[in-house]
Coordinates of C-alpha atoms and ligand atoms in Angstrom, one line a residue:
M1 CA -24.6 -8.3 -0.9
K2 CA -26.1 -6.8 2.3
A3 CA -23.9 -5.4 5.0
F4 CA -24.4 -8.3 7.5
E5 CA -23.7 -10.8 4.9
I6 CA -20.3 -9.4 4.0
M7 CA -19.5 -8.7 7.6
E8 CA -20.2 -12.4 8.5
K9 CA -18.3 -13.8 5.6
F10 CA -15.0 -11.7 6.4
A11 CA -15.5 -11.2 10.1
H12 CA -15.8 -7.5 10.0
E13 CA -16.4 -5.8 13.3
Q14 CA -18.3 -2.6 12.5
V15 CA -19.8 -0.8 9.7
V16 CA -21.0 2.8 10.3
Y17 CA -23.2 4.8 7.8
F18 CA -23.2 8.6 8.4
H19 CA -24.8 11.5 6.8
D20 CA -24.8 15.3 7.2
K21 CA -27.6 17.1 5.4
E22 CA -26.1 20.6 5.5
T23 CA -22.8 19.7 3.7
G24 CA -24.0 16.7 1.7
L25 CA -21.8 14.4 3.5
K26 CA -22.5 10.7 3.0
G27 CA -20.3 7.9 3.7
I28 CA -19.5 4.7 5.2
T29 CA -16.7 3.8 7.8
C30 CA -15.7 0.2 8.1
I31 CA -13.6 -1.2 10.9
H32 CA -12.5 -4.8 10.0
N33 CA -10.5 -6.0 12.9
T34 CA -8.9 -4.2 16.0
T35 CA -7.1 -7.2 17.6
L36 CA -3.7 -5.4 17.1
G37 CA -4.8 -1.8 17.8
P38 CA -7.0 1.0 16.4
A39 CA -8.2 0.6 12.8
L40 CA -6.3 2.9 10.5
G41 CA -7.1 3.5 6.9
G42 CA -7.5 6.5 4.5
T43 CA -10.8 8.3 3.5
R44 CA -11.6 7.8 -0.1
L45 CA -13.9 10.1 -2.0
W46 CA -15.4 8.7 -5.0
N47 CA -18.5 8.9 -7.2
Y48 CA -19.8 5.3 -6.6
E49 CA -22.6 4.3 -8.9
S50 CA -24.4 2.7 -6.0
E51 CA -24.5 2.4 -2.2
E52 CA -23.6 -1.3 -2.6
D53 CA -20.5 -0.6 -4.6
A54 CA -19.4 1.8 -1.8
L55 CA -20.1 -0.7 0.7
I56 CA -18.3 -3.5 -1.3
D57 CA -15.2 -1.1 -1.8
V58 CA -14.9 0.0 2.0
T59 CA -15.2 -3.5 3.5
R60 CA -12.5 -4.9 1.0
L61 CA -10.3 -1.9 1.6
A62 CA -10.6 -2.1 5.5
R63 CA -10.0 -5.8 5.2
G64 CA -6.6 -5.1 3.2
M65 CA -5.5 -2.7 5.8
T66 CA -5.8 -5.3 8.5
Y67 CA -3.3 -7.4 6.5
K68 CA -1.2 -4.6 5.7
A69 CA -0.8 -3.3 9.2
A70 CA -0.2 -6.6 10.8
A71 CA 2.5 -7.9 8.2
A72 CA 4.1 -4.6 8.8
G73 CA 4.5 -5.4 12.5
L74 CA 2.2 -2.4 13.5
N75 CA 0.0 -2.2 16.5
L76 CA -2.9 -1.3 14.2
G77 CA -6.0 -2.8 13.0
G78 CA -7.6 -2.3 9.6
G79 CA -10.3 0.3 8.7
K80 CA -11.2 2.6 5.9
T81 CA -13.9 5.3 4.9
V82 CA -15.5 5.8 1.8
L83 CA -17.3 9.0 1.0
I84 CA -20.0 9.0 -1.8
G85 CA -19.7 12.1 -4.1
D86 CA -18.2 14.0 -6.8
S87 CA -14.8 15.3 -5.6
K88 CA -15.0 18.3 -7.8
K89 CA -18.2 19.5 -6.1
V90 CA -18.6 18.3 -2.7
K91 CA -15.4 19.5 -1.0
S92 CA -15.6 22.1 1.6
E93 CA -14.6 23.2 5.2
G94 CA -18.0 22.1 6.6
Y95 CA -17.9 18.8 4.6
F96 CA -14.5 17.6 6.2
R97 CA -15.2 18.9 9.7
A98 CA -18.7 17.1 9.7
L99 CA -16.6 14.0 8.7
G100 CA -14.1 14.8 11.6
R101 CA -17.0 14.8 14.2
F102 CA -18.1 11.4 12.8
V103 CA -14.5 10.1 13.1
Q104 CA -14.6 11.6 16.8
S105 CA -17.6 9.7 17.5
L106 CA -15.9 6.4 17.1
N107 CA -13.6 7.4 20.2
G108 CA -10.4 6.4 18.7
R109 CA -11.4 2.9 17.4
Y110 CA -10.6 4.4 13.9
I111 CA -8.1 6.6 12.7
T112 CA -8.3 8.3 9.4
A113 CA -5.7 9.7 6.7
E114 CA -5.5 10.7 3.1
D115 CA -6.5 8.3 0.2
V116 CA -7.8 9.0 -3.3
N117 CA -9.3 12.3 -3.8
T118 CA -8.7 13.6 -0.3
S119 CA -5.5 15.6 0.7
T120 CA -3.5 16.9 3.4
K121 CA -5.6 20.2 3.3
D122 CA -8.7 18.1 3.9
M123 CA -7.1 16.3 6.8
M124 CA -6.5 19.7 8.6
Y125 CA -10.2 20.3 8.5
I126 CA -10.7 16.8 10.0
A127 CA -8.2 17.5 12.7
M128 CA -10.2 20.5 13.9
E129 CA -12.8 18.0 15.0
T130 CA -11.0 14.9 16.1
D131 CA -7.5 13.9 17.4
H132 CA -8.0 10.5 15.3
V133 CA -6.3 11.6 12.0
V134 CA -2.8 11.2 10.8
G135 CA -1.0 12.5 7.6
L136 CA -0.9 16.0 8.6
V137 CA 1.2 18.8 7.2
G138 CA 4.5 19.1 9.4
K139 CA 4.3 15.6 10.8
S140 CA 5.6 12.7 8.8
G141 CA 5.1 14.4 5.3
N142 CA 4.8 13.1 1.9
P143 CA 4.5 9.3 2.2
S144 CA 5.7 8.3 -1.1
P145 CA 9.6 8.7 -1.0
V146 CA 9.2 6.6 2.1
T147 CA 7.0 4.0 0.5
A148 CA 9.6 3.9 -2.5
L149 CA 12.2 3.4 0.2
G150 CA 10.3 0.4 1.6
V151 CA 10.1 -1.0 -2.0
L152 CA 13.8 -0.6 -2.2
H153 CA 14.3 -2.7 1.0
G154 CA 11.9 -5.2 -0.6
V155 CA 13.8 -5.4 -3.9
R156 CA 17.0 -6.1 -1.8
A157 CA 15.2 -9.0 0.1
A158 CA 14.1 -10.5 -3.3
L159 CA 17.8 -10.2 -4.7
Y160 CA 19.0 -11.8 -1.5
E161 CA 16.6 -14.6 -1.9
K162 CA 17.3 -15.2 -5.6
F163 CA 20.9 -14.6 -6.0
G164 CA 22.3 -14.8 -2.3
S165 CA 23.4 -11.1 -2.4
D166 CA 21.2 -8.1 -1.8
S167 CA 23.5 -5.7 -3.8
L168 CA 22.1 -3.7 -6.7
E169 CA 25.5 -3.9 -8.3
G170 CA 25.2 -5.6 -11.8
K171 CA 21.4 -5.9 -11.6
T172 CA 19.0 -4.6 -14.1
F173 CA 15.5 -3.1 -13.5
A174 CA 12.4 -2.4 -15.6
V175 CA 10.1 0.1 -13.6
Q176 CA 6.6 0.7 -14.7
G177 CA 5.5 4.1 -13.6
A178 CA 7.7 7.2 -12.7
G179 CA 5.1 9.1 -10.6
Q180 CA 5.3 9.6 -6.9
T181 CA 6.8 6.3 -5.9
G182 CA 8.4 5.2 -9.2
Y183 CA 10.3 8.6 -9.5
F184 CA 11.9 8.0 -5.9
L185 CA 12.6 4.3 -6.4
I186 CA 14.7 5.0 -9.7
K187 CA 16.7 7.6 -7.7
Y188 CA 17.5 5.1 -5.0
L189 CA 18.2 2.3 -7.8
L190 CA 20.7 4.9 -9.2
G191 CA 22.8 4.9 -6.2
D192 CA 20.8 7.5 -3.8
N193 CA 20.8 5.2 -1.0
E194 CA 22.7 4.5 2.3
L195 CA 24.9 1.8 0.9
K196 CA 25.7 3.9 -2.3
D197 CA 25.3 0.8 -4.5
K198 CA 23.9 1.4 -7.9
A199 CA 22.0 -0.7 -10.4
K200 CA 23.8 -1.7 -13.8
K201 CA 20.8 -0.5 -15.9
V202 CA 17.3 0.9 -15.3
Y203 CA 14.5 1.1 -17.8
F204 CA 11.2 2.9 -17.4
T205 CA 8.1 3.4 -18.9
E206 CA 5.5 6.1 -18.3
I207 CA 2.3 7.6 -20.0
N208 CA 2.6 11.1 -18.5
T209 CA 4.7 13.2 -20.9
D210 CA 5.8 15.5 -18.0
Y211 CA 7.1 12.7 -16.0
I212 CA 9.0 11.3 -19.1
E213 CA 10.6 14.6 -19.7
R214 CA 11.5 15.1 -16.1
M215 CA 13.4 11.4 -16.1
K216 CA 15.1 12.3 -19.3
R217 CA 16.2 15.5 -18.1
E218 CA 17.4 14.5 -14.5
H219 CA 18.6 11.1 -15.3
P220 CA 19.4 10.5 -19.0
E221 CA 21.0 7.3 -18.3
V222 CA 17.6 5.6 -17.4
E223 CA 16.2 4.2 -20.7
F224 CA 12.7 5.0 -21.7
V225 CA 10.7 2.1 -23.2
N226 CA 7.1 2.0 -24.5
K227 CA 4.5 1.0 -22.1
D228 CA 3.9 -2.2 -23.8
E229 CA 7.6 -3.3 -23.9
I230 CA 8.2 -3.1 -20.2
Y231 CA 6.8 -6.5 -19.5
S232 CA 9.2 -8.4 -21.8
L233 CA 12.4 -6.8 -21.0
N234 CA 15.3 -9.1 -20.0
V235 CA 15.9 -7.7 -16.6
D236 CA 16.5 -9.0 -13.0
V237 CA 13.5 -7.0 -11.6
F238 CA 10.2 -5.9 -13.0
S239 CA 8.9 -3.2 -10.6
P240 CA 5.2 -2.3 -11.1
C241 CA 4.7 1.2 -9.7
A242 CA 1.7 2.5 -11.7
L243 CA -1.6 0.7 -11.5
G244 CA -3.2 -2.4 -9.9
G245 CA -3.9 -5.6 -12.0
V246 CA -1.0 -5.3 -14.3
L247 CA 0.1 -9.1 -13.8
N248 CA -2.7 -11.2 -15.5
D249 CA -3.1 -13.9 -18.1
D250 CA -2.0 -11.6 -20.8
T251 CA 1.1 -10.1 -19.1
I252 CA 2.6 -12.9 -17.2
P253 CA 3.5 -14.9 -20.2
L254 CA 5.6 -12.1 -21.3
L255 CA 7.8 -11.5 -18.4
N256 CA 11.5 -12.2 -18.7
C257 CA 12.7 -11.7 -15.2
P258 CA 13.1 -13.6 -12.1
I259 CA 11.8 -11.1 -9.7
V260 CA 8.6 -8.8 -9.4
A261 CA 8.9 -6.1 -6.7
G262 CA 7.3 -2.7 -6.9
S263 CA 4.9 -0.2 -5.2
S264 CA 1.6 -0.8 -6.9
N265 CA -1.5 -2.2 -5.0
N266 CA -3.2 -5.3 -6.2
V267 CA -0.4 -6.2 -8.8
L268 CA -2.0 -9.6 -9.4
K269 CA -5.2 -9.2 -11.2
E270 CA -6.5 -12.5 -9.3
E271 CA -5.2 -14.4 -6.5
R272 CA -4.6 -17.3 -8.8
H273 CA -2.0 -15.3 -10.6
G274 CA 0.4 -15.7 -7.7
E275 CA 0.4 -19.5 -8.6
E276 CA 1.3 -18.6 -12.1
L277 CA 4.2 -16.7 -11.1
K278 CA 5.5 -19.6 -8.6
K279 CA 5.2 -22.2 -11.8
R280 CA 7.3 -20.0 -13.6
G281 CA 9.9 -19.6 -10.9
I282 CA 9.4 -15.7 -10.6
L283 CA 9.7 -14.5 -7.1
Y284 CA 6.7 -12.1 -6.3
T285 CA 7.3 -9.6 -3.3
P286 CA 3.7 -9.3 -2.2
D287 CA 2.2 -5.8 -2.7
F288 CA 0.8 -5.0 0.9
V289 CA 4.1 -6.0 2.5
I290 CA 6.5 -4.4 0.3
N291 CA 4.6 -1.1 0.0
A292 CA 3.9 -0.6 3.6
G293 CA 6.6 2.1 4.0
G294 CA 4.2 5.0 3.8
L295 CA 1.9 3.4 6.4
I296 CA 4.7 2.6 8.8
N297 CA 5.8 6.3 8.6
V298 CA 2.4 7.8 9.1
Y299 CA 1.8 5.3 12.1
H300 CA 4.8 7.0 13.7
E301 CA 2.6 10.2 14.1
L302 CA 0.6 8.5 16.7
N303 CA 3.5 8.3 19.1
G304 CA 5.2 11.8 18.4
Y305 CA 7.0 11.5 15.0
N306 CA 10.6 10.6 15.1
E307 CA 12.0 10.0 11.6
A308 CA 14.9 8.0 12.4
R309 CA 12.7 5.6 14.2
A310 CA 10.0 5.4 11.4
L311 CA 12.8 4.7 8.8
A312 CA 14.3 1.9 10.9
E313 CA 10.9 0.2 11.1
V314 CA 10.7 0.6 7.2
K315 CA 13.8 -1.2 6.7
L316 CA 12.4 -4.3 8.5
I317 CA 10.3 -4.6 5.4
F318 CA 13.5 -6.6 4.3
D319 CA 13.4 -9.2 7.2
R320 CA 9.6 -9.6 7.0
L321 CA 9.8 -10.5 3.3
L322 CA 12.4 -13.1 4.0
D323 CA 10.2 -14.6 6.6
I324 CA 7.4 -14.7 4.0
F325 CA 9.5 -16.1 1.6
K326 CA 10.5 -18.9 4.1
I327 CA 7.0 -19.9 4.7
A328 CA 6.2 -20.0 1.0
K329 CA 9.0 -22.5 0.4
E330 CA 8.4 -24.6 3.5
E331 CA 4.7 -24.9 2.7
D332 CA 5.1 -25.0 -1.1
I333 CA 2.4 -22.1 -1.5
P334 CA 2.6 -18.9 -3.7
V335 CA 4.2 -16.0 -1.9
N336 CA 1.0 -13.9 -1.8
I337 CA -0.7 -16.8 0.0
A338 CA 2.2 -17.0 2.5
A339 CA 1.9 -13.2 3.1
I340 CA -1.6 -13.6 4.2
K341 CA -0.7 -16.6 6.5
F342 CA 2.0 -14.5 8.0
A343 CA -0.1 -11.5 8.9
E344 CA -3.1 -13.8 10.3
K345 CA -0.8 -15.5 12.3
R346 CA 0.5 -12.4 14.0
I347 CA -3.1 -11.3 14.6
E348 CA -3.8 -14.8 16.2
T349 CA -0.5 -14.9 18.2
M350 CA -1.3 -11.4 19.7
K351 CA -4.9 -12.4 20.7
Q352 CA -3.3 -15.1 22.8
V353 CA -0.5 -13.1 24.1
R354 CA -3.2 -10.5 25.5
S355 CA -5.5 -13.1 26.7
N356 CA -4.1 -12.8 30.5
Y357 CA -5.0 -10.0 32.7
I358 CA -2.2 -7.8 33.5
P359 CA -3.0 -4.6 35.2
R360 CA -1.0 -1.5 33.9
Ligands
LIG401 P1 1.3 8.1 -9.1 O1 -0.1 8.3 -9.8 O2 2.1 9.4 -8.5 O3 2.2 7.2 -10.2 C1 1.8 6.3 -11.1 C2 2.2 6.6 -12.5 O4 2.0 5.6 -13.3 C3 1.6 8.0 -13.1 O5 2.7 8.8 -13.3 C4 1.1 7.4 -14.4 O6 1.1 8.3 -15.6 C5 1.8 6.1 -14.5 N1 1.1 5.1 -15.2 C6 -0.2 4.9 -15.4 N2 -0.5 3.8 -16.1 C7 0.8 3.6 -16.7 C8 1.0 2.6 -17.9 N3 0.2 1.6 -18.4 N4 2.2 2.5 -18.2 C9 3.3 3.4 -17.6 N5 2.9 4.2 -16.6 C10 1.6 4.3 -16.3 O7 0.9 7.0 -7.9 P2 2.1 6.6 -6.9 O8 1.6 7.2 -5.6 O9 3.5 6.5 -7.4 O10 1.4 4.9 -6.7 C11 1.7 4.0 -7.6 C12 1.3 2.7 -6.9 O11 1.7 2.5 -5.7 C13 -0.3 2.8 -6.8 O12 -0.9 1.4 -7.2 C14 -0.6 3.1 -5.5 O13 -1.7 2.5 -4.8 C15 0.7 2.3 -4.7 N6 1.2 2.9 -3.5 C16 1.4 4.1 -3.4 C17 1.7 4.5 -2.1 C18 2.5 5.9 -1.9 O14 3.0 6.5 -0.9 N7 2.3 6.8 -2.9 C19 1.8 3.8 -0.9 C20 1.2 2.5 -1.1 C21 0.9 2.0 -2.5

């Protein structure tokens, strides 16, 4: 597909190609929608097989950011940058400063941050050339514990919806992945949360032996299971915190739980898998809503970071999910579709709200 075909199909505003001969920088920034505010989305460095693959990825990811920011109640639009190259070879100060200059050339329409294969150190170089970068050292910090906290609020919303109480007491969990987010989520489930309530039982699975050992050492009460066993455990919540695409035609029939709620992006392999969960009476918490804690946290850097304010806003994930569950019930549609409707409605409403002229 060519750039304009994609842009017309999904209503993208802007796609910018950039190149710096000296450093080998080669990339694309995509701004999907700026109705709510500047487009924010990380910079992903990847050895794409073709220019077309990079274009498809950046436009898809930018669109996803529009929905994520809108559903999170942020005054942000959706954007993304992809850099084409081998992360082991291309990185240098000059490379990222050249990128920073291109970000600056967009004059605040796009704000960048870390993503796959880019780090806080890379962001420091970008920040030497532009103000339009977040996720810097000494500001909002590591997003993962905050993402996991948002997931905890999302888990509570799902428990409330299914059982009429948001308490973890007496509830059982199967967590897939004990990396950056899964590790913190398990800690919160074990009682390290503001209400100090504690799950009855947590199972986990991992493939990284260091992380398995860490969990066994720190929390021996959390039971390890083999990676293929995690889906069929008889628990209240299955919490995917590892990879995307884990709920598909093969795994959905294995599920033995009333709720799916975790940090992973793109949990459903295809959109239709949301309908499959609905048919089975399994409540799904849409990924881009429940895992927005990190984005909400980083957004607060733009207004002078205040941790208490950021965390209070992360807590609103609870309320937003209840609103989305309500739409799904009233319209008898899968929750993943209801979440998109919820985000689109906010964008449309704000377009109307801002349609009159008010001097400021
Ligand atoms: P991570 O890489 O730190 O953790 C994922 C863990 O899953 C790893 O430890 C890995 O060994 C394990 N894993 C991989 N495949 C597995 C399998 N088949 N079975 C069991 N374990 C497996 O990543 P993360 O930062 O915790 O992110 C997890 C998910 O959450 C990703 O989909 C990510 O896109 C999403 N997410 C993360 C954040 C964040 O703030 N870190 C924010 C939003 C969304």
